[in-house]
Amino acid sequence: MFKISYMPAKELIILEMAEYELNELVETCRLLLDSGRPVVLNWAEGVAFHHNPIPFNTKEFIEERKRGRIYWSSVIFTLMPEYTPILKIGAREIPILATPNPILKQVAKWLRDHSTKK
């Protein structure tokens, strides 16, 4: 019989984070788009954010994942009490996903609780 295992992360380690006002986050996203990087924001718990996970492409990070740890090199965020599915930057649009992911919801709550712009 085929076995399926679920091994959710037990810990997230964020190496860098920056909080912006909404207009600053939009401008930062525009710069990312202009450099050719795709940008999709997540939204939960009144926070919009974009993160950069560190891939599991080394033995060390694979072992960390087996221990339940995941790493993000960075996260940028803003308080955004009301959800909107799209932010417009001129003719461009940044999609915002209302994430159902329980880990991302916990991250959003943690970011909101650690906001300096409340």
CSV table of C-alpha atoms in Angstrom, one decimal:
chain,number,residue,atom,x,y,z
A,1,MET,CA,0.0,0.0,0.0
A,2,PHE,CA,1.1,3.5,-0.8
A,3,LYS,CA,1.9,5.7,2.2
A,4,ILE,CA,1.4,9.4,2.5
A,5,SER,CA,3.0,11.4,5.3
A,6,TYR,CA,2.4,15.0,6.3
A,7,MET,CA,5.2,16.8,8.0
A,8,PRO,CA,4.3,20.4,8.6
A,9,ALA,CA,7.0,22.8,9.7
A,10,LYS,CA,7.5,23.3,13.4
A,11,GLU,CA,9.6,26.5,13.1
A,12,LEU,CA,10.1,29.3,10.7
A,13,ILE,CA,13.3,31.3,10.8
A,14,ILE,CA,13.1,34.7,9.2
A,15,LEU,CA,16.6,36.2,8.5
A,16,GLU,CA,15.5,39.7,7.4
A,17,MET,CA,12.2,41.6,7.6
A,18,ALA,CA,11.1,45.1,6.7
A,19,GLU,CA,7.9,46.8,7.4
A,20,TYR,CA,6.6,49.4,5.0
A,21,GLU,CA,3.6,51.8,4.6
A,22,LEU,CA,1.3,50.5,1.9
A,23,ASN,CA,2.5,53.0,-0.7
A,24,GLU,CA,6.2,52.1,0.1
A,25,LEU,CA,5.4,48.4,-0.3
A,26,VAL,CA,3.7,49.0,-3.7
A,27,GLU,CA,6.8,51.0,-4.9
A,28,THR,CA,9.1,48.2,-3.7
A,29,CYS,CA,7.0,45.6,-5.6
A,30,ARG,CA,7.2,47.9,-8.7
A,31,LEU,CA,11.0,47.8,-8.4
A,32,LEU,CA,10.9,44.0,-8.1
A,33,LEU,CA,8.7,43.8,-11.2
A,34,ASP,CA,10.9,46.1,-13.1
A,35,SER,CA,13.9,43.9,-12.4
A,36,GLY,CA,12.0,40.9,-13.9
A,37,ARG,CA,11.0,39.2,-10.6
A,38,PRO,CA,7.5,38.0,-10.3
A,39,VAL,CA,5.6,39.4,-7.3
A,40,VAL,CA,2.5,38.0,-5.6
A,41,LEU,CA,1.6,39.2,-2.1
A,42,ASN,CA,-0.1,37.0,0.5
A,43,TRP,CA,-2.7,38.5,2.8
A,44,ALA,CA,-4.0,37.2,6.1
A,45,GLU,CA,-4.8,38.6,9.5
A,46,GLY,CA,-4.8,42.2,8.2
A,47,VAL,CA,-1.3,42.0,6.8
A,48,ALA,CA,0.0,41.9,3.2
A,49,PHE,CA,3.4,40.4,2.7
A,50,HIS,CA,6.0,38.9,0.3
A,51,HIS,CA,8.6,36.4,1.3
A,52,ASN,CA,11.6,34.8,-0.1
A,53,PRO,CA,12.1,31.2,1.1
A,54,ILE,CA,15.5,29.6,1.1
A,55,PRO,CA,15.3,26.5,-1.1
A,56,PHE,CA,16.2,23.1,0.2
A,57,ASN,CA,19.1,22.7,-2.3
A,58,THR,CA,21.8,21.7,0.2
A,59,LYS,CA,22.2,18.8,2.5
A,60,GLU,CA,22.2,21.2,5.5
A,61,PHE,CA,18.8,22.7,4.5
A,62,ILE,CA,17.3,19.3,3.8
A,63,GLU,CA,18.4,18.2,7.3
A,64,GLU,CA,16.9,21.4,8.8
A,65,ARG,CA,13.6,20.7,7.0
A,66,LYS,CA,13.6,17.1,8.4
A,67,ARG,CA,13.9,18.7,11.8
A,68,GLY,CA,10.9,20.8,11.0
A,69,ARG,CA,12.6,24.1,10.3
A,70,ILE,CA,12.1,26.3,7.3
A,71,TYR,CA,14.0,29.5,6.5
A,72,TRP,CA,13.0,32.7,4.7
A,73,SER,CA,15.9,35.0,3.6
A,74,SER,CA,13.5,37.9,3.8
A,75,VAL,CA,10.0,39.1,4.2
A,76,ILE,CA,8.5,42.5,3.4
A,77,PHE,CA,5.1,43.5,4.8
A,78,THR,CA,2.5,46.2,5.5
A,79,LEU,CA,-0.5,46.4,7.6
A,80,MET,CA,-3.6,46.2,5.4
A,81,PRO,CA,-6.7,45.7,7.4
A,82,GLU,CA,-9.0,45.3,4.4
A,83,TYR,CA,-8.3,42.6,1.8
A,84,THR,CA,-8.2,43.6,-1.8
A,85,PRO,CA,-7.4,41.1,-4.6
A,86,ILE,CA,-5.2,43.5,-6.6
A,87,LEU,CA,-2.9,46.5,-6.1
A,88,LYS,CA,-2.5,48.6,-9.2
A,89,ILE,CA,0.8,50.3,-10.2
A,90,GLY,CA,0.1,52.3,-13.3
A,91,ALA,CA,-0.8,49.7,-15.9
A,92,ARG,CA,0.6,46.8,-13.8
A,93,GLU,CA,-1.3,44.8,-11.2
A,94,ILE,CA,0.1,42.9,-8.2
A,95,PRO,CA,-2.2,40.0,-7.3
A,96,ILE,CA,-2.9,39.5,-3.6
A,97,LEU,CA,-3.9,36.1,-2.4
A,98,ALA,CA,-6.0,35.6,0.7
A,99,THR,CA,-4.0,32.6,1.8
A,100,PRO,CA,-5.8,29.6,3.4
A,101,ASN,CA,-2.4,28.2,4.5
A,102,PRO,CA,-2.3,27.9,8.3
A,103,ILE,CA,1.5,28.6,8.5
A,104,LEU,CA,1.2,31.8,6.4
A,105,LYS,CA,-1.8,32.9,8.6
A,106,GLN,CA,0.4,32.4,11.7
A,107,VAL,CA,3.2,34.4,10.1
A,108,ALA,CA,0.8,37.2,9.2
A,109,LYS,CA,-0.4,37.3,12.8
A,110,TRP,CA,3.2,37.3,14.1
A,111,LEU,CA,4.1,40.2,11.7
A,112,ARG,CA,1.0,42.1,12.8
A,113,ASP,CA,1.9,41.6,16.5
A,114,HIS,CA,5.5,42.8,15.8
A,115,SER,CA,4.5,45.8,13.7
A,116,THR,CA,6.0,49.1,14.7
A,117,LYS,CA,3.3,51.0,12.7
A,118,LYS,CA,0.2,49.9,14.7
